[in-house]
Amino acid sequence: MYKTLTAQLESLSEGITYPVTILSNAAAILFNSLEDINWAGFYILDDSGNESGTLLLGPFQGKPACMKIPVGKGVCGTAVARGETVLVRDVHEFPGHIACDSASNSEIVVPIFHGERVYGVLDIDSPSVGRFTDDDRRAFEEFVAVLEKYI
């Protein structure tokens, strides 16, 4: 199934140069195709200088979410600070977890790179503890690799 989702993203993204369009479709693909998730979307690293070191809410599907997350805070900010995917089996055991939706119990966050710098993150939440596996991690990293080609 993940290969199909990644191929769909690739097909929809070809010839598109506006990142918001690509990220919007990517969030919709994931949210409407994956089982047992309650949020799928993106946080973008603010490079305006106004909120330096802050992730700002980008396109998403699900309930309203936190609008700003400092780098190094929560699962999203930790993924940016480390520059690597963070898979959390139980968010209630993650030090400093930011609870945007109290129904979320597990989370996976994959950084998106533009060249050498982090552009933002893909964030997916589930109401089930232990929803995400290493197979999910690899699949979402491949999905993000498509985004990195077009952003």
Coordinates of N, CA and C in Angstrom, one line a residue:
M1 N 0.8 -1.2 0.0 CA 0.0 0.0 0.0 C 0.9 1.3 0.0
Y2 N 1.9 1.3 0.8 CA 2.8 2.5 0.9 C 3.4 2.8 -0.5
K3 N 3.8 1.8 -1.3 CA 4.3 2.1 -2.6 C 3.3 2.8 -3.5
T4 N 2.0 2.4 -3.4 CA 1.0 3.0 -4.1 C 0.8 4.5 -3.7
L5 N 0.8 4.7 -2.4 CA 0.7 6.1 -1.9 C 1.8 7.0 -2.4
T6 N 3.1 6.4 -2.3 CA 4.2 7.2 -2.8 C 4.1 7.5 -4.3
A7 N 3.7 6.5 -5.1 CA 3.5 6.7 -6.5 C 2.5 7.7 -6.8
Q8 N 1.4 7.7 -6.0 CA 0.3 8.7 -6.2 C 0.9 10.1 -5.9
L9 N 1.6 10.2 -4.9 CA 2.2 11.5 -4.6 C 3.2 12.0 -5.7
E10 N 4.0 11.1 -6.2 CA 4.9 11.4 -7.3 C 4.1 11.9 -8.5
S11 N 3.0 11.2 -8.9 CA 2.2 11.6 -10.0 C 1.6 12.9 -9.8
L12 N 1.0 13.2 -8.7 CA 0.4 14.5 -8.4 C 1.3 15.6 -8.4
S13 N 2.6 15.4 -8.0 CA 3.5 16.4 -7.8 C 4.3 16.9 -9.0
E14 N 4.3 16.0 -10.0 CA 5.1 16.3 -11.2 C 4.6 17.7 -11.8
G15 N 5.5 18.5 -12.1 CA 5.2 19.8 -12.7 C 4.7 20.9 -11.8
I16 N 4.5 20.6 -10.5 CA 4.0 21.5 -9.5 C 5.2 22.2 -8.8
T17 N 5.2 23.5 -8.7 CA 6.4 24.2 -8.0 C 6.0 24.9 -6.7
Y18 N 4.7 24.9 -6.4 CA 4.3 25.5 -5.2 C 4.2 24.5 -4.0
P19 N 5.0 24.6 -3.0 CA 5.1 23.6 -2.0 C 3.8 23.4 -1.2
V20 N 3.0 24.4 -1.0 CA 1.8 24.3 -0.3 C 0.8 23.3 -1.0
T21 N 0.8 23.4 -2.3 CA -0.1 22.5 -3.1 C 0.4 21.0 -2.9
I22 N 1.6 20.8 -3.0 CA 2.2 19.5 -2.9 C 1.9 18.9 -1.5
L23 N 2.2 19.7 -0.5 CA 2.0 19.3 0.9 C 0.6 19.0 1.3
S24 N -0.3 19.9 0.7 CA -1.8 19.7 0.9 C -2.2 18.3 0.4
N25 N -1.8 18.0 -0.8 CA -2.2 16.7 -1.4 C -1.6 15.5 -0.6
A26 N -0.3 15.7 -0.2 CA 0.4 14.7 0.6 C -0.4 14.4 1.9
A27 N -0.8 15.4 2.6 CA -1.5 15.2 3.8 C -2.9 14.5 3.5
A28 N -3.5 14.9 2.5 CA -4.8 14.2 2.1 C -4.6 12.8 1.7
I29 N -3.6 12.5 1.0 CA -3.3 11.1 0.6 C -3.1 10.2 1.9
L30 N -2.3 10.7 2.8 CA -2.0 9.9 4.0 C -3.3 9.8 4.9
F31 N -3.9 10.9 5.1 CA -5.1 10.9 6.1 C -6.2 10.0 5.5
N32 N -6.4 10.0 4.3 CA -7.5 9.3 3.7 C -7.2 7.9 3.3
S33 N -5.9 7.5 3.4 CA -5.5 6.1 3.0 C -5.1 5.3 4.2
L34 N -4.5 5.9 5.2 CA -4.0 5.1 6.3 C -5.1 4.8 7.4
E35 N -5.0 3.6 7.9 CA -5.9 3.2 9.0 C -5.3 3.6 10.3
D36 N -6.2 3.9 11.2 CA -5.9 4.1 12.6 C -5.0 5.3 12.8
I37 N -5.3 6.4 12.1 CA -4.6 7.6 12.4 C -5.6 8.7 12.6
N38 N -5.2 9.8 13.3 CA -6.2 10.8 13.6 C -5.6 12.2 13.2
W39 N -4.4 12.2 12.6 CA -3.8 13.5 12.2 C -2.7 13.2 11.2
A40 N -2.6 13.9 10.1 CA -1.5 13.8 9.2 C -1.2 15.2 8.6
G41 N 0.0 15.6 8.7 CA 0.3 16.9 8.2 C 1.7 17.3 8.3
F42 N 1.9 18.6 8.2 CA 3.3 19.2 8.1 C 3.5 20.4 9.0
Y43 N 4.7 20.5 9.5 CA 5.1 21.7 10.2 C 6.4 22.2 9.4
I44 N 6.4 23.5 9.1 CA 7.4 24.1 8.3 C 8.3 25.0 9.1
L45 N 9.6 24.8 9.0 CA 10.6 25.6 9.7 C 10.5 27.1 9.2
D46 N 10.2 28.0 10.1 CA 10.1 29.4 9.8 C 11.5 30.0 9.5
D47 N 11.7 30.5 8.3 CA 13.0 31.1 7.9 C 12.8 32.6 7.7
S48 N 11.7 33.1 8.2 CA 11.5 34.6 7.9 C 12.3 35.4 8.9
G49 N 12.8 34.9 9.9 CA 13.6 35.6 10.9 C 12.7 36.1 12.0
N50 N 11.4 36.0 11.8 CA 10.4 36.4 12.9 C 10.3 35.4 14.0
E51 N 10.3 34.1 13.6 CA 10.1 33.0 14.5 C 11.2 32.0 14.3
S52 N 12.4 32.5 14.2 CA 13.6 31.7 13.9 C 13.7 30.6 15.0
G53 N 13.9 29.3 14.5 CA 13.9 28.2 15.4 C 12.6 27.7 15.8
T54 N 11.5 28.0 15.0 CA 10.2 27.6 15.3 C 9.6 26.9 14.1
L55 N 8.9 25.8 14.3 CA 8.1 25.1 13.3 C 6.7 25.8 13.3
L56 N 6.2 26.1 12.1 CA 4.9 26.6 12.0 C 4.0 25.6 11.3
L57 N 2.7 25.6 11.7 CA 1.7 24.6 11.2 C 1.6 24.8 9.7
G58 N 1.7 23.7 8.9 CA 1.5 23.8 7.5 C 0.2 23.0 7.1
P59 N 0.1 22.6 5.9 CA -1.1 21.8 5.4 C -1.2 20.5 6.3
F60 N -2.5 20.2 6.6 CA -2.8 19.0 7.4 C -4.2 18.6 7.2
Q61 N -4.5 17.4 7.7 CA -5.8 16.8 7.8 C -6.0 16.3 9.2
G62 N -7.1 16.6 9.8 CA -7.4 16.2 11.2 C -7.9 17.4 12.0
K63 N -8.0 17.3 13.3 CA -8.4 18.3 14.2 C -7.4 19.5 14.2
P64 N -7.9 20.7 14.5 CA -7.0 21.8 14.7 C -5.8 21.4 15.5
A65 N -4.6 22.0 15.2 CA -3.4 21.6 15.8 C -2.6 22.8 16.4
C66 N -1.6 22.5 17.1 CA -0.7 23.5 17.6 C -0.1 24.3 16.5
M67 N 0.0 25.6 16.6 CA 0.4 26.4 15.5 C 1.9 26.7 15.4
K68 N 2.5 26.7 16.6 CA 4.0 26.9 16.7 C 4.6 25.9 17.6
I69 N 5.7 25.3 17.2 CA 6.5 24.4 18.0 C 8.0 24.8 17.9
P70 N 8.6 25.1 19.1 CA 10.0 25.4 19.1 C 10.9 24.2 18.7
V71 N 11.9 24.4 17.9 CA 12.9 23.4 17.6 C 13.4 22.9 18.9
G72 N 13.5 21.5 19.0 CA 14.0 20.9 20.2 C 12.9 20.5 21.2
K73 N 11.6 21.0 21.0 CA 10.5 20.7 21.9 C 9.6 19.7 21.2
G74 N 9.0 18.8 22.0 CA 8.0 17.9 21.5 C 8.6 16.9 20.5
V75 N 7.8 16.1 19.9 CA 8.3 15.1 19.0 C 8.8 15.8 17.7
C76 N 8.0 16.7 17.2 CA 8.4 17.4 16.0 C 9.7 18.2 16.1
G77 N 9.8 19.0 17.2 CA 11.0 19.8 17.4 C 12.2 18.9 17.6
T78 N 12.0 17.8 18.2 CA 13.1 16.8 18.5 C 13.6 16.3 17.2
A79 N 12.7 15.9 16.3 CA 13.1 15.4 14.9 C 13.9 16.4 14.2
V80 N 13.5 17.7 14.3 CA 14.3 18.7 13.6 C 15.7 18.9 14.2
A81 N 15.7 18.9 15.6 CA 17.0 19.1 16.3 C 18.0 17.9 16.0
R82 N 17.4 16.7 15.9 CA 18.3 15.5 15.6 C 18.5 15.4 14.1
G83 N 17.6 15.9 13.3 CA 17.8 15.7 11.8 C 17.5 14.2 11.5
E84 N 16.6 13.6 12.2 CA 16.2 12.2 11.9 C 14.8 11.9 12.3
T85 N 14.3 10.8 11.8 CA 12.9 10.4 12.1 C 12.8 10.0 13.6
V86 N 11.7 10.4 14.2 CA 11.4 10.0 15.6 C 10.1 9.3 15.6
L87 N 10.2 8.0 16.1 CA 9.0 7.1 16.2 C 8.7 6.9 17.6
V88 N 7.5 7.3 18.1 CA 7.2 7.3 19.5 C 6.0 6.3 19.7
R89 N 6.3 5.2 20.4 CA 5.3 4.2 20.6 C 4.2 4.7 21.5
D90 N 4.5 5.4 22.5 CA 3.6 6.0 23.5 C 4.0 7.4 23.8
V91 N 3.2 8.3 23.3 CA 3.6 9.8 23.5 C 3.6 10.2 24.9
H92 N 2.9 9.5 25.8 CA 2.8 9.9 27.2 C 4.1 9.5 27.9
E93 N 4.9 8.7 27.3 CA 6.3 8.4 27.8 C 7.4 9.2 27.2
F94 N 7.0 10.1 26.3 CA 8.0 10.9 25.6 C 8.2 12.2 26.4
P95 N 9.4 12.5 26.9 CA 9.6 13.7 27.7 C 9.4 15.0 26.9
G96 N 8.5 15.8 27.4 CA 8.3 17.1 26.7 C 7.3 17.0 25.6
H97 N 6.5 15.9 25.5 CA 5.5 15.7 24.4 C 4.5 16.9 24.5
I98 N 4.2 17.5 23.3 CA 3.2 18.5 23.2 C 1.9 17.9 22.8
A99 N 0.9 18.0 23.6 CA -0.4 17.3 23.3 C -1.3 18.3 22.6
C100 N -1.3 18.3 21.3 CA -2.2 19.1 20.5 C -3.6 18.5 20.5
D101 N -3.6 17.1 20.5 CA -4.9 16.4 20.6 C -4.8 15.3 21.6
S102 N -5.6 15.4 22.6 CA -5.5 14.4 23.7 C -5.8 13.0 23.3
A103 N -6.4 12.8 22.1 CA -6.7 11.5 21.6 C -5.5 10.8 21.0
S104 N -4.4 11.5 20.7 CA -3.2 10.9 20.1 C -2.4 10.1 21.2
N105 N -2.0 8.9 20.8 CA -1.2 8.1 21.7 C 0.1 7.6 21.2
S106 N 0.2 7.6 19.8 CA 1.5 7.3 19.2 C 1.8 8.3 18.1
E107 N 3.0 8.5 17.7 CA 3.4 9.5 16.7 C 4.6 9.1 16.0
I108 N 4.7 9.5 14.7 CA 5.9 9.4 13.9 C 6.2 10.7 13.2
V109 N 7.4 11.2 13.3 CA 7.8 12.5 12.7 C 9.0 12.3 11.8
V110 N 8.9 12.7 10.5 CA 10.0 12.5 9.6 C 10.4 13.9 9.1
P111 N 11.7 14.2 9.3 CA 12.2 15.5 8.8 C 12.2 15.5 7.3
I112 N 12.0 16.7 6.7 CA 12.0 17.0 5.3 C 13.2 17.9 5.1
F113 N 14.1 17.5 4.2 CA 15.3 18.3 3.9 C 15.2 19.0 2.6
H114 N 15.7 20.2 2.5 CA 15.9 21.0 1.3 C 17.4 21.2 1.2
G115 N 18.0 20.4 0.4 CA 19.5 20.5 0.4 C 20.0 19.9 1.7
E116 N 20.8 20.7 2.4 CA 21.4 20.3 3.7 C 20.6 20.7 4.9
R117 N 19.7 21.6 4.7 CA 18.9 22.1 5.8 C 17.5 21.5 6.0
V118 N 17.0 21.4 7.2 CA 15.7 20.9 7.4 C 14.7 22.0 6.9
Y119 N 13.7 21.5 6.1 CA 12.7 22.4 5.6 C 11.5 22.4 6.5
G120 N 11.2 21.2 7.1 CA 10.0 21.0 7.9 C 9.9 19.5 8.3
V121 N 8.7 19.1 8.7 CA 8.5 17.7 9.1 C 7.2 17.2 8.7
L122 N 7.1 15.9 8.4 CA 5.9 15.2 8.2 C 5.5 14.6 9.6
D123 N 4.3 14.9 10.1 CA 3.9 14.4 11.4 C 2.6 13.6 11.3
I124 N 2.6 12.4 11.8 CA 1.4 11.5 11.7 C 1.1 11.0 13.2
D125 N -0.1 11.2 13.6 CA -0.5 10.7 14.9 C -1.6 9.6 14.8
S126 N -1.6 8.8 15.9 CA -2.6 7.7 16.0 C -3.2 7.7 17.4
P127 N -4.5 7.3 17.5 CA -5.0 7.1 18.8 C -4.6 5.8 19.5
S128 N -3.9 5.0 18.7 CA -3.5 3.7 19.3 C -2.0 3.7 19.7
V129 N -1.7 3.2 20.9 CA -0.3 3.0 21.3 C 0.3 2.0 20.4
G130 N 1.5 2.3 20.0 CA 2.3 1.3 19.2 C 1.8 1.2 17.8
R131 N 1.1 2.2 17.2 CA 0.6 2.1 15.9 C 1.7 2.0 14.8
F132 N 2.8 2.7 15.0 CA 3.9 2.8 14.0 C 5.0 1.9 14.3
T133 N 5.5 1.3 13.2 CA 6.6 0.3 13.2 C 7.8 0.8 12.4
D134 N 8.9 0.0 12.4 CA 10.0 0.4 11.6 C 9.7 0.3 10.1
D135 N 8.8 -0.6 9.7 CA 8.3 -0.7 8.3 C 7.6 0.6 8.0
D136 N 6.8 1.2 8.9 CA 6.1 2.4 8.6 C 7.2 3.5 8.5
R137 N 8.2 3.5 9.3 CA 9.2 4.5 9.3 C 9.9 4.5 7.9
R138 N 10.3 3.4 7.4 CA 11.0 3.3 6.1 C 10.0 3.8 5.0
A139 N 8.8 3.4 5.1 CA 7.8 3.8 4.1 C 7.6 5.3 4.1
F140 N 7.5 5.9 5.3 CA 7.2 7.4 5.3 C 8.5 8.1 4.9
E141 N 9.7 7.6 5.2 CA 10.9 8.2 4.7 C 11.0 8.2 3.2
E142 N 10.5 7.1 2.5 CA 10.4 7.1 1.1 C 9.4 8.1 0.6
F143 N 8.3 8.2 1.3 CA 7.2 9.2 0.9 C 7.8 10.6 1.0
V144 N 8.6 10.9 2.0 CA 9.2 12.2 2.2 C 10.3 12.4 1.1
A145 N 11.0 11.4 0.7 CA 12.0 11.6 -0.4 C 11.3 12.1 -1.6
V146 N 10.1 11.8 -1.9 CA 9.4 12.3 -3.1 C 9.1 13.8 -2.8
L147 N 8.7 14.2 -1.6 CA 8.5 15.6 -1.3 C 9.7 16.4 -1.5
E148 N 10.9 15.8 -1.1 CA 12.1 16.5 -1.2 C 12.5 16.8 -2.6
K149 N 12.1 16.0 -3.5 CA 12.4 16.2 -4.9 C 11.7 17.5 -5.5
Y150 N 10.5 17.8 -4.9 CA 9.7 18.8 -5.5 C 9.6 20.1 -4.7
I151 N 10.1 20.1 -3.4 CA 10.0 21.3 -2.6 C 11.3 22.1 -2.7

